[in-house]
Short mmCIF file of C-alpha atoms in Angstrom, two decimals:
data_model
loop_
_atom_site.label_atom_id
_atom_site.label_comp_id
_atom_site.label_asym_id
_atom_site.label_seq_id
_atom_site.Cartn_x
_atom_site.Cartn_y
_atom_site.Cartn_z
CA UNK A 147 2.82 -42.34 -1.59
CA UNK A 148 -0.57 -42.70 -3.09
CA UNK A 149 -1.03 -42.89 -6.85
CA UNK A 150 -4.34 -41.98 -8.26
CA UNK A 151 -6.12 -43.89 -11.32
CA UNK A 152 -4.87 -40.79 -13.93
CA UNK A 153 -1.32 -41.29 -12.54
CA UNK A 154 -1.19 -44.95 -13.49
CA UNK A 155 -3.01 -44.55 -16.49
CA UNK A 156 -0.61 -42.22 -17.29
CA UNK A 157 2.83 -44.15 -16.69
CA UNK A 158 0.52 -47.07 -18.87
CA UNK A 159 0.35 -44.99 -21.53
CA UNK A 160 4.03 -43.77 -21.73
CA UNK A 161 4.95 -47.44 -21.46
CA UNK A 162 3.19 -47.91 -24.35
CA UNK A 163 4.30 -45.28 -26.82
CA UNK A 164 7.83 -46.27 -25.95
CA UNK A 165 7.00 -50.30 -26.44
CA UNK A 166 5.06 -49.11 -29.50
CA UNK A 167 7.41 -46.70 -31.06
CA UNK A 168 10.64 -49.34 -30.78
CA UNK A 169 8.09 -52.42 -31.85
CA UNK A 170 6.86 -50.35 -35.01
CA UNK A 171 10.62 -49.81 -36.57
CA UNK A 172 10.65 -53.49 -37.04
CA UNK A 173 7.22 -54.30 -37.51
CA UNK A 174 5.90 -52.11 -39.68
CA UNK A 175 7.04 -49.92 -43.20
CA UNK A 176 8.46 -46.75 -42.00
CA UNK A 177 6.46 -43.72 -43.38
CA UNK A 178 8.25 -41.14 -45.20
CA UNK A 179 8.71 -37.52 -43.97
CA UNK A 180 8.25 -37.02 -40.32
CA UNK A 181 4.91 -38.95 -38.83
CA UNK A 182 2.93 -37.12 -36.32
CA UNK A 183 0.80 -38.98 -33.56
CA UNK A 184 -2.17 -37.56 -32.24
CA UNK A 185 -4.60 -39.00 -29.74
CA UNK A 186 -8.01 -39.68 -31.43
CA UNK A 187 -11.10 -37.90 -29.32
CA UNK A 188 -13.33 -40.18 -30.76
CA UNK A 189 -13.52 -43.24 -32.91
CA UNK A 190 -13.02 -46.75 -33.03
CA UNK A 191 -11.75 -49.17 -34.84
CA UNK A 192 -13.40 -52.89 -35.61
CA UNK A 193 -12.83 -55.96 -37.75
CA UNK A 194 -13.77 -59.41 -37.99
CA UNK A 195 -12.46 -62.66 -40.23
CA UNK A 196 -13.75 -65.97 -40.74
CA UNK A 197 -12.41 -69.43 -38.91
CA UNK A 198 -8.80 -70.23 -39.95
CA UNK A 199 -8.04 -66.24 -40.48
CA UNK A 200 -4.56 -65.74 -38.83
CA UNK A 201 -4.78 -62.02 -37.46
CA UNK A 202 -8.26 -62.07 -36.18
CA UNK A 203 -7.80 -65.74 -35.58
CA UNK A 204 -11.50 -65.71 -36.94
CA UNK A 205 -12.64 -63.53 -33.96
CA UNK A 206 -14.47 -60.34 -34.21
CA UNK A 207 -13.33 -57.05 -32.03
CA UNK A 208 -13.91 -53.76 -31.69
CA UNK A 209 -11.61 -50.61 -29.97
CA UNK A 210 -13.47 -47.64 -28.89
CA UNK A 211 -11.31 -44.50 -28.21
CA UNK A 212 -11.65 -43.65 -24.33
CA UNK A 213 -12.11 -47.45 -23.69
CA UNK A 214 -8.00 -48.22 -24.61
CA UNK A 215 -4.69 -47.05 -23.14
CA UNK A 216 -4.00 -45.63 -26.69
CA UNK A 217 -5.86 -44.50 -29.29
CA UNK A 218 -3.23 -42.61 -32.31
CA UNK A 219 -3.57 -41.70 -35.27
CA UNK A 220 -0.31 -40.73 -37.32
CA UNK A 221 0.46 -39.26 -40.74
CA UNK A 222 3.49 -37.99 -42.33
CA UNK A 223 3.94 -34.44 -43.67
CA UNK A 224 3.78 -35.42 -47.25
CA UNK A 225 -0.23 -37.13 -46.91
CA UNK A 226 1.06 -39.97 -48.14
CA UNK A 227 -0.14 -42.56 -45.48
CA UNK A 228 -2.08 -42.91 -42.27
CA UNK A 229 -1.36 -45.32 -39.20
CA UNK A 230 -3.48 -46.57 -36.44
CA UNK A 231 -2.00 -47.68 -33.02
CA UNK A 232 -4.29 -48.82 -30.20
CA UNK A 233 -3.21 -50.80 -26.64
CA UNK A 234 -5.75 -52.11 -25.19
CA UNK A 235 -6.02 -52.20 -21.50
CA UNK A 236 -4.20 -55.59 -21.35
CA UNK A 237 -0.95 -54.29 -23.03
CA UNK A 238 -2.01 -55.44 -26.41
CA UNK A 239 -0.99 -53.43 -29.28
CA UNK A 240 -2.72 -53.07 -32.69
CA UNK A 241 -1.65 -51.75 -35.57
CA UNK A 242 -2.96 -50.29 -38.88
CA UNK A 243 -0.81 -48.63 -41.56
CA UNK A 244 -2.69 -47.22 -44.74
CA UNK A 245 -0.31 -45.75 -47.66
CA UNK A 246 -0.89 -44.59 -50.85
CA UNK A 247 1.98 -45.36 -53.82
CA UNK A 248 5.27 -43.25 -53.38
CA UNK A 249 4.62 -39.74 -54.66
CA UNK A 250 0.51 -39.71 -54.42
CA UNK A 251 -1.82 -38.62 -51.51
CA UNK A 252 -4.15 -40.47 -49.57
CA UNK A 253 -7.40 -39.33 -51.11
CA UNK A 254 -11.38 -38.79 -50.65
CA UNK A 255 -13.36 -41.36 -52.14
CA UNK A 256 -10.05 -43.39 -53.23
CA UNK A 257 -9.54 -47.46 -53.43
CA UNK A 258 -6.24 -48.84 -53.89
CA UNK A 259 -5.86 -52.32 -55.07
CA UNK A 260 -3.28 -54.86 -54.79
CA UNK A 261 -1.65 -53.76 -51.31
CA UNK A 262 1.20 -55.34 -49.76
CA UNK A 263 2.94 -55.12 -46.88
CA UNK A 264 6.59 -53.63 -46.80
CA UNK A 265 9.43 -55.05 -47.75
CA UNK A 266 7.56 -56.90 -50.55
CA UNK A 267 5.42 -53.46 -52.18
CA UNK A 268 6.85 -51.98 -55.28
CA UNK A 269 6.94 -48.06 -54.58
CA UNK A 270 4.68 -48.20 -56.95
CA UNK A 271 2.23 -50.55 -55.00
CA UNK A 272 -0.10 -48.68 -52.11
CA UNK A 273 0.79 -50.76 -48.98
CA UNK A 274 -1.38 -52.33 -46.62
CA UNK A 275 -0.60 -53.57 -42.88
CA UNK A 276 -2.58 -54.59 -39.82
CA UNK A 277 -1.68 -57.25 -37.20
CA UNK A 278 -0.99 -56.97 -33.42
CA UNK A 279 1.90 -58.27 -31.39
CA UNK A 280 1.49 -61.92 -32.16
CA UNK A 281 -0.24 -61.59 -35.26
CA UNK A 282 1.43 -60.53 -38.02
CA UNK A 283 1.43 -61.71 -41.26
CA UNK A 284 4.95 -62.70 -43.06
CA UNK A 285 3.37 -61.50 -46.29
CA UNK A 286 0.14 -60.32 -47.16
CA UNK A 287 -2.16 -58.75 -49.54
CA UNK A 288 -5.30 -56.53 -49.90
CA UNK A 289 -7.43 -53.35 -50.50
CA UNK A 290 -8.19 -50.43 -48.76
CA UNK A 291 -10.81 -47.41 -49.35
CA UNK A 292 -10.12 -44.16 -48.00
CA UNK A 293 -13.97 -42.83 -47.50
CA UNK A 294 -12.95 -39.63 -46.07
CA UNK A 295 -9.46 -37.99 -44.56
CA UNK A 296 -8.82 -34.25 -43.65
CA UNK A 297 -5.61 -32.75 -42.62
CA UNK A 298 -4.24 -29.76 -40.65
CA UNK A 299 -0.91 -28.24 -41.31
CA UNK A 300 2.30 -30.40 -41.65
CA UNK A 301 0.39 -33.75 -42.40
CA UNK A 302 -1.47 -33.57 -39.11
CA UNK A 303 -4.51 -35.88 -39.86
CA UNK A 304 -7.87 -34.71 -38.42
CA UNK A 305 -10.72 -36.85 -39.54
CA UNK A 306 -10.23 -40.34 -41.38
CA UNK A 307 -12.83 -42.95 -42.29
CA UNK A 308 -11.63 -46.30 -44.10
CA UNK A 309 -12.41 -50.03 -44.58
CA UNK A 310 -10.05 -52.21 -45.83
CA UNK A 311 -9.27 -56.37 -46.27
CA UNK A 312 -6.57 -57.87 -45.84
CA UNK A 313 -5.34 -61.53 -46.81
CA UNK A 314 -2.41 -63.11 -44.85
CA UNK A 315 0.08 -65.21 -46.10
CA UNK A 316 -1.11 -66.34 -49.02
CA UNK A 317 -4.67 -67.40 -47.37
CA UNK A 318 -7.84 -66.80 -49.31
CA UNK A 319 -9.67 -66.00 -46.09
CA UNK A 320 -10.01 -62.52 -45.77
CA UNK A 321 -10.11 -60.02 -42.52
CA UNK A 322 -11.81 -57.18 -42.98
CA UNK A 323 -12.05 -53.81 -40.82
CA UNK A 324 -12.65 -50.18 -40.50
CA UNK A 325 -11.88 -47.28 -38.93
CA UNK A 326 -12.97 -44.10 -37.76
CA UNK A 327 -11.15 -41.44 -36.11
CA UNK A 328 -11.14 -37.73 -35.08
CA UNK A 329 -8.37 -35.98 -33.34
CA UNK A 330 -8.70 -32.68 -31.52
CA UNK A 331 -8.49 -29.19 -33.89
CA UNK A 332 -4.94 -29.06 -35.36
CA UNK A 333 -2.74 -26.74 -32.90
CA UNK A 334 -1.88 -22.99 -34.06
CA UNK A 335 1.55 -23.39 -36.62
CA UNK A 336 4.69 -21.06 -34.97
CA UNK A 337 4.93 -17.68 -35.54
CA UNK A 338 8.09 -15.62 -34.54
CA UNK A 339 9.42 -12.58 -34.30
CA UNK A 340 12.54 -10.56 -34.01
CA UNK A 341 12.69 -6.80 -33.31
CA UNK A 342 16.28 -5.31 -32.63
CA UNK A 343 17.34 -2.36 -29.86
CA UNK A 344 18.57 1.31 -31.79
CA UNK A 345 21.00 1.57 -29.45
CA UNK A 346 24.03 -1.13 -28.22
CA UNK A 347 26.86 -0.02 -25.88
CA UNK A 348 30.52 -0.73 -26.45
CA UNK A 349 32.89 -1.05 -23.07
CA UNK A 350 35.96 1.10 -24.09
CA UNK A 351 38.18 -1.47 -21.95
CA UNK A 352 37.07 -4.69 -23.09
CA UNK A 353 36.17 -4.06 -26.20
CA UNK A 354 33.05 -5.95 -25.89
CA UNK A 355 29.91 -5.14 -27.63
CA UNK A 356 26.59 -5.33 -26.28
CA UNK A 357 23.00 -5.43 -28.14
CA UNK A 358 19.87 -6.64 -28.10
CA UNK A 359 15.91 -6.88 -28.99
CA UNK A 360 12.75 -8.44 -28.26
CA UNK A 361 11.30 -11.60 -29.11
CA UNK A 362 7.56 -12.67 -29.94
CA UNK A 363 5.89 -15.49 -30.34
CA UNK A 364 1.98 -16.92 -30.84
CA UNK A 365 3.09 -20.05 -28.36
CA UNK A 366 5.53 -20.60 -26.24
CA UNK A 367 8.85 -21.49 -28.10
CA UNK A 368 13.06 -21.38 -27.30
CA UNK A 369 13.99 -19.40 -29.82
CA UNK A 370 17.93 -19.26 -30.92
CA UNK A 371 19.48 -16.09 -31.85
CA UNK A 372 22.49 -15.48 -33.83
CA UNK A 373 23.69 -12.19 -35.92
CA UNK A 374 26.62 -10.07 -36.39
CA UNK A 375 27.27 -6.32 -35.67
CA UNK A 376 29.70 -4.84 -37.93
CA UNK A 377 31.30 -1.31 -38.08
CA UNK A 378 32.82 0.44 -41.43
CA UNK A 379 35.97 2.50 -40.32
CA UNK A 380 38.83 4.54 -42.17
CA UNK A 381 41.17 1.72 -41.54
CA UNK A 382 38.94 -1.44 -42.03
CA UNK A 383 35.54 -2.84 -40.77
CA UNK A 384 35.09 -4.56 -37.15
CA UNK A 385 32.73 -6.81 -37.08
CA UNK A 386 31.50 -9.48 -34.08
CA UNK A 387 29.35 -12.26 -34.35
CA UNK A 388 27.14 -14.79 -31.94
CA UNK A 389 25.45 -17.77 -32.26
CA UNK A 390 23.33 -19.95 -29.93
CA UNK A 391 21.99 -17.25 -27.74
CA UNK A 392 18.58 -18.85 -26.58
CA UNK A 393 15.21 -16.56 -25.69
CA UNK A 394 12.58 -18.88 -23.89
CA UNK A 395 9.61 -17.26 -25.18
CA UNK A 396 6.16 -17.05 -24.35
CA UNK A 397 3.12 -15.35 -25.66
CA UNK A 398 1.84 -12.16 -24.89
CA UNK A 399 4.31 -8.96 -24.11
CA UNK A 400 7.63 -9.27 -26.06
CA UNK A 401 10.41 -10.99 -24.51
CA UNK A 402 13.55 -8.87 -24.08
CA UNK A 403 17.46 -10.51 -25.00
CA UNK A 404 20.58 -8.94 -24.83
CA UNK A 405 23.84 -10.47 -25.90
CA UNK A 406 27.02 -9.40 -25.33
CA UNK A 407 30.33 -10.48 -27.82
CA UNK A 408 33.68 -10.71 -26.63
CA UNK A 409 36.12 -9.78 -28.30
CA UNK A 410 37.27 -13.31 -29.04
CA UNK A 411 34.03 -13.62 -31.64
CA UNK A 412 35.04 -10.18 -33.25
CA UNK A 413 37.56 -10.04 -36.43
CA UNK A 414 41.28 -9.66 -35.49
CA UNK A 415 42.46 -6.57 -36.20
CA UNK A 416 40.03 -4.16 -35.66
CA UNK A 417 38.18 -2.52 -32.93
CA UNK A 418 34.60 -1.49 -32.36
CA UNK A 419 33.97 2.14 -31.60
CA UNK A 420 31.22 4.82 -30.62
CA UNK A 421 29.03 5.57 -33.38
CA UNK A 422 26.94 4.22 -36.06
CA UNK A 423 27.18 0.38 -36.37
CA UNK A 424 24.80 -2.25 -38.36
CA UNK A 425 23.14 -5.14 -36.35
CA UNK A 426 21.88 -8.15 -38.71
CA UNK A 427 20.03 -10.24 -36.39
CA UNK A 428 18.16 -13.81 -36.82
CA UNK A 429 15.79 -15.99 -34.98
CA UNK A 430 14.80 -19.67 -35.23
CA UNK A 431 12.75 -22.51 -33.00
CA UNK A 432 11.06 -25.45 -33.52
CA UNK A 433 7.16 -25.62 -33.64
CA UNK A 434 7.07 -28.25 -30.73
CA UNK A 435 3.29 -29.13 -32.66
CA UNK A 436 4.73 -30.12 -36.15
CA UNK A 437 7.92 -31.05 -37.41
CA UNK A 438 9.67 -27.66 -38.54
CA UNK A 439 12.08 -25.09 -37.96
CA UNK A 440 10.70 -21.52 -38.31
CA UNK A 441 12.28 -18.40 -38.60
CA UNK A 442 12.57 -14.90 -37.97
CA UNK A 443 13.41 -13.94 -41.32
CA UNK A 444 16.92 -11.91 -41.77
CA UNK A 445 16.33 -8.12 -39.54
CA UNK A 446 18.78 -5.68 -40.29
CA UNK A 447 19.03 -2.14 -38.64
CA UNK A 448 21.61 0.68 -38.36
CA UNK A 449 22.53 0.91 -34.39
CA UNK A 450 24.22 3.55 -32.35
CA UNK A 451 27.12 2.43 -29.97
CA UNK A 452 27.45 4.69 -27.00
CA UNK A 453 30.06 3.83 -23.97
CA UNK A 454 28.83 1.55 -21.34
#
């Protein structure tokens, strides 16, 4: 089998989201809310530190995005921080966290004093982190100044421009570094939609109900469907539910469903008939872009259930 350059660069770079991912839950301070990591277009990242500096280990370097297995860039949905991962071609992985104190924004034009790394920051305290593999500091303070950050929806960072310094364990040799990154235009956010059928049909053996609908969507989503049909009668109300009913939906034409309920998901003791009926339907999916659930909203529309 032949393997071609993209291929391996490929399985490289899977590699190294999965080493990175596992190796940043113990190395570095988790960020709050979801984090989103994005592939920077362009950008680099540099920093240097004088003889007897433990990170650097008084060496200067500089990562280029294009030039490294990785470039990411990673915020979570409440601005609150910004993180940095690069692998170099060797398998070396850096790593950069910037976070503003609990409850604030990372912000244009901002400095933040007397970092620290987690555990040892105060929530109060804006935390600071950069290191690679073998170089990590046990403790460590610093600054950092945000020159510029923008953001598309759900935290997704776009541009960001810093410098900070950093001082490891207790040294009063300083690194210092800065980065600059831009990530590809923010993805469209979800949209869904839910229209239901006028008209279900009832089989007069079974029992068993049958509607349905359409589905739209802006991107291609699996939406779930649940709802209930219910049925006021002189000698009670019938009424059937279902849950879990998934639409794979694409963009473009609407996507028809149809669901059928048994009588096993209906209330004992009644029995659907022909006629008017009410169908509440609803509609939900995950924005595989960001990190939320949207929905359909609640659609509710008077039916008519003819014999199947």
């Amino acid at each position: 089998m032949l393997i071609n350059s993209v291929s391996v660069r490929n399985l490289a770079r899977a590699a190294a989201v999965l080493t990175t991912a596992v190796a940043m839950a113990v190395t570095v301070a988790p960020l709050s809310g979801t984090a989103q990591a994005r592939e920077a277009v362009s950008g680099s990242l540099g920093f240097s530190g004088e003889p007897g500096e433990f990170v650097s280990d008084g060496q200067a370097q500089e990562f280029t995005a294009g030039s490294v297995e990785m470039f990411d860039v990673s915020g979570p949905t409440n601005e609150n921080a910004a993180g940095v991962t690069i692998v170099t071609p060797e398998g070396k992985r850096w790593s950069l966290l910037l976070q503003a104190p609990e409850g604030q924004k990372l912000t244009d034009g901002a400095t933040y004093t007397g970092a620290s790394r987690w555990p040892y920051a105060q929530p109060e305290d804006p935390k600071l982190e950069f290191g690679a593999d073998d170089r990590w500091c046990n403790n460590s303070t610093g600054s950092f100044t945000i020159s510029h950050i923008s953001y598309g929806p759900y935290g997704y960072i776009r541009e960001l421009d810093a410098t900070f310094e950093q001082y490891c364990n207790g040294s009063a040799v300083p690194l210092r570094g800065e980065v600059h990154a831009r990530t590809a235009e923010p993805p469209a956010e979800l949209a869904i939609g839910l229209n239901l059928d006028p008209e279900g049909t009832i089989d007069t053996k079974s029992g068993q109900v049958t509607v349905g609908g359409s589905a739209t969507c802006n991107k291609p989503a699996r939406i779930s469907l649940s709802g209930l049909v219910y049925q006021t009668q002189k000698s009670g109300e019938a009424v059937g539910r279902y849950e879990d009913e998934i639409v794979d939906c694409a963009p473009g034409e609407p996507v028809p469903w149809k669901v059928t309920i048994p009588v096993t998901a209906m209330e004992p003791g009644t029995d659907f008939r022909p006629g008017t009926a009410t169908l509440r339907g609803f509609g939900k999916a995950d924005d595989r872009d960001y990190p939320v659930t949207v929905n359909a909203g609640d659609n509710t529309s008077q039916i008519t259930l003819v014999r199947s």
